[in-house]
Amino acid sequence: MSGWLRSLKDEVRYAEWSREALGRCMQVRAHLARGPKRMAFLARAVSLCDREPAWRGIMKDLRSASTGADAGVWREALLERSRLPGIIRKQPLLTRSVILKEPRANGEKGVLLTYFEYNLARLLTLSKEDLAWLSAHYEILFAASWCPTDYALLGLAAESLPDGLWVQPANDRERDRITAVHPKIRCLPGLACDWVDPVFYQQAKPWGERRVDILMVANWGAFKRHWDFFGALTKLPPDWRIVLVGQNEGRNTAATIRNLAGEMGVPQELEIHESLPIDEVTALQCDSRISLVISRREGGCVAVVESLFAGCATAVRSDACIGSAAHINARTGMLLRPGRIAEDLSELMSRGPGLDSAAWAVENVSSQVTLEKIQAAIRTSAVGQGRPWTGDLAQPHWRPYPVLVNAEDRERLRPAYQELHERFPSVIPRDLLESSCR
């Protein structure tokens, strides 16, 4: 594919104007439909429109429809979308979820944190009676994996959970849209990527001892836009050490990436690693000067947060809709200008020794800081509703998915895991406590 055609397709796919145009088309189709199809079109339309005037108008239609003739059809609306139902049919059991607190006496709720949209969907397959029990005994926390998240799924959660849902968004830009879905949908502080534990990054090397010039941790999918990085590499020193870490995504493999680099004339000898264990990825991050993410749209992107803790000078495109781009500042890295990426990477390389990204990350976005913020929000809500709060939340971190940090917490909470499995064996696996981080 020629460079200009690749750039044109990229612009049409990601530009705000093209997404909004498609969203408006969905809104028109919604007005011509009824029932579940109408709600599915409106949910999709909201997700496509980033500008406030556009999404607020569509959200008004969505709220009106969900409380009018189309009330109670969110489950069917979700089934209009093939992706989530297909995933659930293939694997109905919950993954990547942790209990942070067990239910206690006198109506004190436990706390269940679940990550990825498909896991929230799995929970919502439970019966109305089961969801009523779950909502009465647990605060349900959902960490979104993408921006935009699935608005049909949020509509179903509001419809199905009597006490509603807490959402930790992937991107701060989405907070207003998420809470506008329904009064029972509330946002948590922090981002869904802000659960990294600094303890794993103590091996980070001083800038002058790092052996990798630029590291890119990204699967081989087209949305990761390796071609944009490769275009910049053709303008950078050929002796720079460039390392790529990824895994297969659809039809794209490491061979796809090598062929693309050859096609574009990348002068550096690329070092490509596939499906590395998390500890090996961490070692590379702690040995890299610059860590780069070149996507234009994804979720929180935990690779950015990990890179900060590793002390990398971290780079993200300035026009990227990526939650952790909010963490790029004068202490942590640089927002790269489209069309000037090579120049900006050269400048970042010169500025790198003066940055202190690891210290900034520890102060602002560690798993410990995130838990404190979330606990304060949930405790305040519980006390405001007249419910007791006699115990704090257990500490989780992402490695790379949720796991409880302390062995004492895991043993204390084991009976709560067992109870959920016995009540809901079709959704809660027997080994969720051990398997949540896989």
Tab-separated table of C-alpha atoms in Angstrom:
chain	number	residue	atom	x	y	z
A	1	MET	CA	0.000	0.000	0.000
A	2	SER	CA	1.380	3.420	-0.933
A	3	GLY	CA	2.180	5.907	1.828
A	4	TRP	CA	-0.409	8.487	0.764
A	5	LEU	CA	-3.188	5.877	0.581
A	6	ARG	CA	-2.252	4.530	4.016
A	7	SER	CA	-2.343	8.060	5.457
A	8	LEU	CA	-5.702	8.786	3.809
A	9	LYS	CA	-7.285	5.608	5.194
A	10	ASP	CA	-5.859	6.444	8.612
A	11	GLU	CA	-7.329	9.947	8.550
A	12	VAL	CA	-10.773	8.732	7.472
A	13	ARG	CA	-10.762	6.083	10.198
A	14	TYR	CA	-9.669	8.276	13.088
A	15	ALA	CA	-10.504	11.896	12.321
A	16	GLU	CA	-13.133	13.516	14.520
A	17	TRP	CA	-15.133	14.722	11.503
A	18	SER	CA	-15.412	11.263	9.919
A	19	ARG	CA	-16.372	9.549	13.157
A	20	GLU	CA	-19.009	12.165	13.867
A	21	ALA	CA	-20.418	11.855	10.346
A	22	LEU	CA	-20.816	8.115	10.880
A	23	GLY	CA	-22.384	8.776	14.284
A	24	ARG	CA	-24.932	11.099	12.724
A	25	CYS	CA	-25.803	8.406	10.177
A	26	MET	CA	-26.369	5.986	13.046
A	27	GLN	CA	-28.624	8.540	14.725
A	28	VAL	CA	-30.733	8.802	11.547
A	29	ARG	CA	-30.958	5.011	11.324
A	30	ALA	CA	-32.086	4.962	14.962
A	31	HIS	CA	-35.004	7.267	14.164
A	32	LEU	CA	-36.091	4.839	11.453
A	33	ALA	CA	-35.893	1.807	13.746
A	34	ARG	CA	-37.723	0.628	16.844
A	35	GLY	CA	-36.978	-1.404	19.944
A	36	PRO	CA	-33.573	-3.058	20.331
A	37	LYS	CA	-32.297	-1.946	16.926
A	38	ARG	CA	-33.054	1.669	17.739
A	39	MET	CA	-31.208	1.482	21.057
A	40	ALA	CA	-28.239	-0.296	19.458
A	41	PHE	CA	-27.932	2.430	16.814
A	42	LEU	CA	-28.120	5.191	19.425
A	43	ALA	CA	-25.520	3.536	21.639
A	44	ARG	CA	-23.188	3.250	18.660
A	45	ALA	CA	-23.860	6.859	17.636
A	46	VAL	CA	-22.936	8.176	21.100
A	47	SER	CA	-19.668	6.257	21.014
A	48	LEU	CA	-18.653	7.805	17.695
A	49	CYS	CA	-19.178	11.463	18.568
A	50	ASP	CA	-16.440	13.103	20.645
A	51	ARG	CA	-17.581	16.726	20.393
A	52	GLU	CA	-19.944	17.633	23.216
A	53	PRO	CA	-22.766	19.224	21.162
A	54	ALA	CA	-23.041	16.102	19.018
A	55	TRP	CA	-22.978	13.467	21.741
A	56	ARG	CA	-25.296	15.414	24.043
A	57	GLY	CA	-27.952	15.558	21.350
A	58	ILE	CA	-27.716	11.824	20.711
A	59	MET	CA	-27.599	11.075	24.440
A	60	LYS	CA	-30.849	12.998	24.846
A	61	ASP	CA	-32.449	10.684	22.271
A	62	LEU	CA	-30.968	7.657	24.026
A	63	ARG	CA	-32.210	8.673	27.475
A	64	SER	CA	-35.657	9.473	26.121
A	65	ALA	CA	-35.932	6.148	24.290
A	66	SER	CA	-34.678	4.095	27.241
A	67	THR	CA	-37.398	5.494	29.515
A	68	GLY	CA	-40.160	5.450	26.907
A	69	ALA	CA	-41.525	2.867	24.536
A	70	ASP	CA	-38.163	1.166	24.242
A	71	ALA	CA	-37.590	0.751	27.980
A	72	GLY	CA	-36.369	-2.684	29.012
A	73	VAL	CA	-34.784	-3.645	25.683
A	74	TRP	CA	-31.101	-3.087	26.462
A	75	ARG	CA	-30.382	-6.814	26.684
A	76	GLU	CA	-31.776	-7.332	23.203
A	77	ALA	CA	-29.961	-4.216	21.987
A	78	LEU	CA	-26.671	-5.662	23.178
A	79	LEU	CA	-27.424	-8.869	21.266
A	80	GLU	CA	-27.734	-6.776	18.105
A	81	ARG	CA	-23.944	-6.428	18.375
A	82	SER	CA	-22.069	-9.608	17.488
A	83	ARG	CA	-18.755	-9.128	19.314
A	84	LEU	CA	-19.664	-9.421	23.006
A	85	PRO	CA	-22.265	-12.207	22.687
A	86	GLY	CA	-19.784	-14.170	20.588
A	87	ILE	CA	-17.049	-13.846	23.209
A	88	ILE	CA	-19.427	-14.898	25.980
A	89	ARG	CA	-20.658	-17.954	24.096
A	90	LYS	CA	-17.074	-19.050	23.575
A	91	GLN	CA	-16.033	-18.420	27.192
A	92	PRO	CA	-18.901	-17.701	29.623
A	93	LEU	CA	-16.783	-17.628	32.799
A	94	LEU	CA	-15.533	-14.425	34.382
A	95	THR	CA	-11.852	-13.521	34.036
A	96	ARG	CA	-9.614	-10.591	35.072
A	97	SER	CA	-11.739	-9.679	38.076
A	98	VAL	CA	-10.987	-9.408	41.791
A	99	ILE	CA	-12.946	-9.115	45.025
A	100	LEU	CA	-11.562	-6.157	46.968
A	101	LYS	CA	-13.835	-6.521	49.989
A	102	GLU	CA	-16.230	-9.150	51.296
A	103	PRO	CA	-19.818	-8.317	52.346
A	104	ARG	CA	-20.187	-7.767	56.088
A	105	ALA	CA	-22.909	-7.491	58.704
A	106	ASN	CA	-25.614	-4.806	58.809
A	107	GLY	CA	-25.737	-4.257	55.068
A	108	GLU	CA	-22.069	-3.406	54.557
A	109	LYS	CA	-21.342	-4.197	50.924
A	110	GLY	CA	-18.398	-5.995	49.434
A	111	VAL	CA	-16.600	-4.657	46.377
A	112	LEU	CA	-16.069	-6.545	43.106
A	113	LEU	CA	-13.773	-5.033	40.460
A	114	THR	CA	-14.037	-6.377	36.904
A	115	TYR	CA	-11.895	-5.411	33.931
A	116	PHE	CA	-12.826	-5.463	30.222
A	117	GLU	CA	-16.268	-4.942	28.717
A	118	TYR	CA	-16.776	-8.640	28.028
A	119	ASN	CA	-16.432	-9.413	31.740
A	120	LEU	CA	-19.126	-6.935	32.710
A	121	ALA	CA	-21.282	-8.501	29.993
A	122	ARG	CA	-20.664	-11.937	31.522
A	123	LEU	CA	-21.896	-10.714	34.900
A	124	LEU	CA	-24.986	-9.216	33.300
A	125	THR	CA	-26.006	-12.584	31.826
A	126	LEU	CA	-27.140	-13.583	35.318
A	127	SER	CA	-30.865	-13.699	36.020
A	128	LYS	CA	-32.775	-10.705	37.343
A	129	GLU	CA	-32.955	-12.327	40.784
A	130	ASP	CA	-29.243	-13.137	40.821
A	131	LEU	CA	-28.314	-9.601	39.780
A	132	ALA	CA	-30.544	-8.212	42.518
A	133	TRP	CA	-28.662	-10.322	45.088
A	134	LEU	CA	-25.280	-9.305	43.647
A	135	SER	CA	-26.202	-5.621	43.647
A	136	ALA	CA	-27.456	-5.816	47.237
A	137	HIS	CA	-24.247	-7.438	48.478
A	138	TYR	CA	-21.541	-5.869	46.281
A	139	GLU	CA	-20.558	-2.564	44.807
A	140	ILE	CA	-19.788	-3.470	41.187
A	141	LEU	CA	-16.750	-1.633	39.804
A	142	PHE	CA	-16.088	-1.794	36.072
A	143	ALA	CA	-12.704	-0.769	34.642
A	144	ALA	CA	-13.255	0.059	30.966
A	145	SER	CA	-10.652	-1.242	28.520
A	146	TRP	CA	-11.413	0.998	25.549
A	147	CYS	CA	-12.493	4.506	24.643
A	148	PRO	CA	-15.295	4.647	23.816
A	149	THR	CA	-16.648	1.946	26.065
A	150	ASP	CA	-19.797	0.010	25.129
A	151	TYR	CA	-22.823	2.215	25.794
A	152	ALA	CA	-25.346	-0.574	25.218
A	153	LEU	CA	-23.542	-2.426	27.991
A	154	LEU	CA	-23.834	0.572	30.332
A	155	GLY	CA	-27.523	0.836	29.502
A	156	LEU	CA	-28.004	-2.825	30.367
A	157	ALA	CA	-26.105	-2.364	33.653
A	158	ALA	CA	-28.343	0.533	34.646
A	159	GLU	CA	-31.393	-1.531	33.732
A	160	SER	CA	-30.222	-4.722	35.477
A	161	LEU	CA	-28.401	-3.641	38.656
A	162	PRO	CA	-30.778	-2.079	41.203
A	163	ASP	CA	-27.947	-0.127	42.844
A	164	GLY	CA	-26.189	0.724	39.612
A	165	LEU	CA	-22.567	0.551	38.521
A	166	TRP	CA	-19.283	2.319	39.206
A	167	VAL	CA	-17.161	2.903	36.088
A	168	GLN	CA	-13.460	3.680	35.977
A	169	PRO	CA	-13.084	5.089	32.453
A	170	ALA	CA	-10.221	4.410	30.085
A	171	ASN	CA	-10.086	8.105	29.222
A	172	ASP	CA	-11.014	11.224	31.196
A	173	ARG	CA	-12.641	12.673	28.060
A	174	GLU	CA	-15.407	10.111	28.383
A	175	ARG	CA	-16.512	10.822	31.948
A	176	ASP	CA	-19.386	13.144	31.087
A	177	ARG	CA	-20.746	10.780	28.453
A	178	ILE	CA	-20.613	7.793	30.804
A	179	THR	CA	-22.459	9.504	33.653
A	180	ALA	CA	-25.039	10.920	31.233
A	181	VAL	CA	-26.274	7.415	30.366
A	182	HIS	CA	-28.226	7.053	33.620
A	183	PRO	CA	-28.113	8.423	37.192
A	184	LYS	CA	-27.162	4.946	38.425
A	185	ILE	CA	-23.943	4.996	36.380
A	186	ARG	CA	-21.205	6.758	38.395
A	187	CYS	CA	-17.563	7.372	37.565
A	188	LEU	CA	-14.638	6.483	39.794
A	189	PRO	CA	-11.500	8.603	40.147
A	190	GLY	CA	-8.412	7.711	38.136
A	191	LEU	CA	-8.104	5.735	34.923
A	192	ALA	CA	-8.428	2.018	34.309
A	193	CYS	CA	-4.710	1.882	33.414
A	194	ASP	CA	-3.603	3.419	36.742
A	195	TRP	CA	-3.047	0.169	38.632
A	196	VAL	CA	0.691	-0.378	38.141
A	197	ASP	CA	2.812	-1.195	41.185
A	198	PRO	CA	6.202	0.587	41.320
A	199	VAL	CA	7.746	-2.357	43.181
A	200	PHE	CA	8.342	-4.135	39.858
A	201	TYR	CA	10.444	-1.296	38.432
A	202	GLN	CA	13.232	-1.039	41.004
A	203	GLN	CA	15.614	-2.543	38.433
A	204	ALA	CA	15.327	0.604	36.278
A	205	LYS	CA	18.743	1.720	35.008
A	206	PRO	CA	20.166	5.247	34.978
A	207	TRP	CA	19.680	6.994	31.628
A	208	GLY	CA	23.316	6.684	30.587
A	209	GLU	CA	23.364	2.914	31.143
A	210	ARG	CA	20.248	2.111	29.126
A	211	ARG	CA	20.941	0.054	26.017
A	212	VAL	CA	17.670	0.446	24.068
A	213	ASP	CA	17.095	3.771	22.319
A	214	ILE	CA	13.398	3.354	21.469
A	215	LEU	CA	11.011	0.649	22.704
A	216	MET	CA	7.536	0.080	21.295
A	217	VAL	CA	5.305	-2.322	23.231
A	218	ALA	CA	2.235	-2.899	21.062
A	219	ASN	CA	0.502	-5.857	19.472
A	220	TRP	CA	0.883	-6.273	15.727
A	221	GLY	CA	-2.628	-4.924	15.006
A	222	ALA	CA	-3.130	-2.238	12.378
A	223	PHE	CA	-4.518	0.217	14.952
A	224	LYS	CA	-1.093	0.312	16.621
A	225	ARG	CA	0.144	2.077	13.438
A	226	HIS	CA	3.680	0.735	13.199
A	227	TRP	CA	3.899	2.307	9.750
A	228	ASP	CA	3.858	5.806	11.266
A	229	PHE	CA	6.753	4.914	13.558
A	230	PHE	CA	8.658	3.325	10.678
A	231	GLY	CA	8.253	6.477	8.623
A	232	ALA	CA	9.901	8.429	11.437
A	233	LEU	CA	12.692	5.850	11.754
A	234	THR	CA	13.797	6.515	8.180
A	235	LYS	CA	14.803	10.007	9.395
A	236	LEU	CA	16.569	8.898	12.589
A	237	PRO	CA	20.117	7.577	13.148
A	238	PRO	CA	20.581	4.092	11.673
A	239	ASP	CA	22.652	2.964	14.670
A	240	TRP	CA	19.856	3.531	17.185
A	241	ARG	CA	18.748	0.298	18.843
A	242	ILE	CA	15.028	-0.163	18.193
A	243	VAL	CA	13.081	-2.894	20.009
A	244	LEU	CA	9.500	-3.964	19.259
A	245	VAL	CA	7.501	-6.190	21.599
A	246	GLY	CA	4.127	-7.508	20.481
A	247	GLN	CA	1.877	-10.430	19.725
A	248	ASN	CA	-0.367	-11.606	16.918
A	249	GLU	CA	-3.505	-9.587	16.296
A	250	GLY	CA	-5.883	-11.013	13.729
A	251	ARG	CA	-3.892	-11.753	10.591
A	252	ASN	CA	-0.999	-9.532	11.617
A	253	THR	CA	2.112	-11.321	12.861
A	254	ALA	CA	5.747	-10.457	13.503
A	255	ALA	CA	6.377	-11.313	9.850
A	256	THR	CA	3.830	-8.654	8.880
A	257	ILE	CA	5.818	-6.084	10.843
A	258	ARG	CA	9.171	-7.161	9.370
A	259	ASN	CA	7.779	-6.975	5.853
A	260	LEU	CA	6.347	-3.528	6.511
A	261	ALA	CA	9.678	-2.276	7.846
A	262	GLY	CA	11.442	-3.600	4.740
A	263	GLU	CA	8.850	-2.062	2.437
A	264	MET	CA	9.326	1.336	4.083
A	265	GLY	CA	13.113	1.191	4.073
A	266	VAL	CA	13.702	1.326	7.823
A	267	PRO	CA	17.496	1.726	8.182
A	268	GLN	CA	17.833	0.362	11.733
A	269	GLU	CA	18.151	-3.341	12.482
A	270	LEU	CA	14.861	-3.955	14.308
A	271	GLU	CA	14.853	-6.301	17.291
A	272	ILE	CA	11.432	-7.954	17.410
A	273	HIS	CA	10.127	-9.993	20.357
A	274	GLU	CA	6.812	-11.831	20.356
A	275	SER	CA	4.600	-12.785	23.324
A	276	LEU	CA	7.189	-12.090	26.006
A	277	PRO	CA	6.354	-12.819	29.673
A	278	ILE	CA	5.549	-9.677	31.639
A	279	ASP	CA	8.829	-9.812	33.599
A	280	GLU	CA	10.847	-9.719	30.377
A	281	VAL	CA	8.796	-6.790	29.084
A	282	THR	CA	9.470	-4.953	32.342
A	283	ALA	CA	13.223	-5.616	32.009
A	284	LEU	CA	13.217	-4.065	28.530
A	285	GLN	CA	11.241	-1.044	29.738
A	286	CYS	CA	13.762	-0.514	32.534
A	287	ASP	CA	16.564	-0.631	29.938
A	288	SER	CA	15.016	1.787	27.401
A	289	ARG	CA	15.505	5.516	26.960
A	290	ILE	CA	12.323	6.277	25.013
A	291	SER	CA	9.073	4.300	25.101
A	292	LEU	CA	6.709	5.061	22.249
A	293	VAL	CA	2.982	4.555	21.607
A	294	ILE	CA	1.886	5.701	18.174
A	295	SER	CA	-1.824	4.687	18.180
A	296	ARG	CA	-4.438	7.342	17.512
A	297	ARG	CA	-7.195	5.652	19.516
A	298	GLU	CA	-7.341	2.886	22.097
A	299	GLY	CA	-8.130	2.550	25.798
A	300	GLY	CA	-6.025	3.624	28.756
A	301	CYS	CA	-2.908	1.900	27.342
A	302	VAL	CA	-1.165	0.445	30.372
A	303	ALA	CA	2.132	0.241	28.412
A	304	VAL	CA	2.420	4.017	28.800
A	305	VAL	CA	1.963	3.831	32.566
A	306	GLU	CA	4.430	0.955	32.880
A	307	SER	CA	6.969	2.972	30.885
A	308	LEU	CA	6.643	5.895	33.271
A	309	PHE	CA	7.416	3.690	36.274
A	310	ALA	CA	10.378	2.266	34.353
A	311	GLY	CA	11.794	5.782	34.025
A	312	CYS	CA	11.417	6.022	30.252
A	313	ALA	CA	10.986	9.265	28.390
A	314	THR	CA	7.501	8.425	27.125
A	315	ALA	CA	6.039	9.599	23.812
A	316	VAL	CA	2.446	9.622	22.529
A	317	ARG	CA	0.953	11.399	19.508
A	318	SER	CA	-0.548	14.759	20.422
A	319	ASP	CA	-3.820	13.904	18.641
A	320	ALA	CA	-4.165	10.478	20.262
A	321	CYS	CA	-7.358	9.515	22.048
A	322	ILE	CA	-5.510	7.433	24.656
A	323	GLY	CA	-6.323	7.797	28.341
A	324	SER	CA	-2.749	7.695	29.622
A	325	ALA	CA	-1.765	10.505	27.239
A	326	ALA	CA	-3.013	12.699	30.090
A	327	HIS	CA	0.071	11.556	32.031
A	328	ILE	CA	2.517	13.015	29.499
A	329	ASN	CA	3.942	16.311	30.736
A	330	ALA	CA	7.203	18.204	31.143
A	331	ARG	CA	8.419	15.674	33.733
A	332	THR	CA	7.464	12.504	31.877
A	333	GLY	CA	7.923	12.863	28.119
A	334	MET	CA	6.483	14.487	25.030
A	335	LEU	CA	3.345	14.644	22.912
A	336	LEU	CA	4.537	14.107	19.354
A	337	ARG	CA	3.370	16.388	16.562
A	338	PRO	CA	1.841	14.534	13.599
A	339	GLY	CA	4.190	14.901	10.653
A	340	ARG	CA	7.089	15.925	12.922
A	341	ILE	CA	7.553	12.694	14.845
A	342	ALA	CA	11.213	12.141	13.923
A	343	GLU	CA	12.178	15.676	14.952
A	344	ASP	CA	10.291	15.351	18.234
A	345	LEU	CA	11.879	11.999	19.057
A	346	SER	CA	15.314	13.512	18.489
A	347	GLU	CA	14.461	16.348	20.842
A	348	LEU	CA	13.064	13.934	23.432
A	349	MET	CA	16.269	11.910	23.289
A	350	SER	CA	18.241	15.028	24.185
A	351	ARG	CA	15.830	15.995	26.960
A	352	GLY	CA	15.517	12.497	28.396
A	353	PRO	CA	18.248	12.691	31.067
A	354	GLY	CA	16.466	15.607	32.730
A	355	LEU	CA	13.078	13.899	33.100
A	356	ASP	CA	11.828	12.160	36.238
A	357	SER	CA	8.888	10.130	34.945
A	358	ALA	CA	9.205	7.404	37.595
A	359	ALA	CA	8.951	9.864	40.471
A	360	TRP	CA	5.950	11.563	38.875
A	361	ALA	CA	4.223	8.199	38.374
A	362	VAL	CA	4.769	7.135	41.994
A	363	GLU	CA	3.299	10.433	43.181
A	364	ASN	CA	0.258	10.405	40.914
A	365	VAL	CA	-0.790	7.110	39.291
A	366	SER	CA	0.484	4.122	41.274
A	367	SER	CA	-1.880	1.315	42.233
A	368	GLN	CA	-1.635	2.534	45.838
A	369	VAL	CA	-2.669	6.099	44.934
A	370	THR	CA	-5.496	4.797	42.742
A	371	LEU	CA	-6.860	2.548	45.494
A	372	GLU	CA	-6.880	5.419	48.004
A	373	LYS	CA	-8.929	7.582	45.622
A	374	ILE	CA	-11.399	4.818	44.827
A	375	GLN	CA	-11.804	3.783	48.424
A	376	ALA	CA	-12.545	7.359	49.444
A	377	ALA	CA	-15.262	7.654	46.775
A	378	ILE	CA	-16.986	4.373	47.687
A	379	ARG	CA	-16.714	4.950	51.439
A	380	THR	CA	-18.209	8.432	51.091
A	381	SER	CA	-21.090	7.018	49.060
A	382	ALA	CA	-21.745	4.240	51.592
A	383	VAL	CA	-21.722	6.583	54.583
A	384	GLY	CA	-23.958	9.020	52.707
A	385	GLN	CA	-26.494	6.230	52.235
A	386	GLY	CA	-26.370	5.345	55.921
A	387	ARG	CA	-24.529	2.069	55.396
A	388	PRO	CA	-21.620	1.014	57.612
A	389	TRP	CA	-17.971	1.003	56.573
A	390	THR	CA	-15.854	-1.101	58.919
A	391	GLY	CA	-13.122	-2.441	56.622
A	392	ASP	CA	-10.918	-1.148	53.842
A	393	LEU	CA	-10.310	-2.525	50.358
A	394	ALA	CA	-7.614	-5.058	49.552
A	395	GLN	CA	-4.805	-3.768	47.327
A	396	PRO	CA	-4.783	-5.030	43.722
A	397	HIS	CA	-2.398	-4.295	40.891
A	398	TRP	CA	-2.307	-5.102	37.179
A	399	ARG	CA	0.402	-7.669	36.300
A	400	PRO	CA	-0.663	-7.446	33.500
A	401	TYR	CA	-4.247	-8.082	34.682
A	402	PRO	CA	-5.815	-7.716	38.143
A	403	VAL	CA	-4.357	-9.674	41.036
A	404	LEU	CA	-4.496	-9.140	44.792
A	405	VAL	CA	-1.100	-8.078	46.136
A	406	ASN	CA	-1.105	-9.538	49.650
A	407	ALA	CA	-1.328	-13.233	50.521
A	408	GLU	CA	-3.263	-12.365	53.712
A	409	ASP	CA	-5.945	-10.583	51.673
A	410	ARG	CA	-6.217	-13.514	49.284
A	411	GLU	CA	-6.816	-15.945	52.137
A	412	ARG	CA	-9.237	-13.614	53.937
A	413	LEU	CA	-11.282	-13.140	50.774
A	414	ARG	CA	-11.207	-16.784	49.641
A	415	PRO	CA	-14.599	-17.581	51.282
A	416	ALA	CA	-16.188	-14.671	49.398
A	417	TYR	CA	-14.847	-16.056	46.103
A	418	GLN	CA	-16.204	-19.465	47.055
A	419	GLU	CA	-19.627	-18.075	47.866
A	420	LEU	CA	-19.886	-16.305	44.501
A	421	HIS	CA	-18.850	-19.482	42.690
A	422	GLU	CA	-21.435	-21.563	44.558
A	423	ARG	CA	-24.195	-19.022	43.868
A	424	PHE	CA	-23.279	-18.337	40.245
A	425	PRO	CA	-21.285	-21.321	38.904
A	426	SER	CA	-22.293	-20.542	35.305
A	427	VAL	CA	-20.366	-17.229	35.477
A	428	ILE	CA	-17.933	-17.285	38.433
A	429	PRO	CA	-15.190	-19.935	37.999
A	430	ARG	CA	-13.999	-21.944	40.966
A	431	ASP	CA	-10.415	-20.683	40.526
A	432	LEU	CA	-11.092	-16.966	39.879
A	433	LEU	CA	-8.849	-15.966	42.798
A	434	GLU	CA	-5.854	-17.658	41.137
A	435	SER	CA	-6.754	-17.118	37.473
A	436	SER	CA	-7.827	-13.464	37.403
A	437	CYS	CA	-4.440	-12.193	36.214
A	438	ARG	CA	-4.045	-14.652	33.320
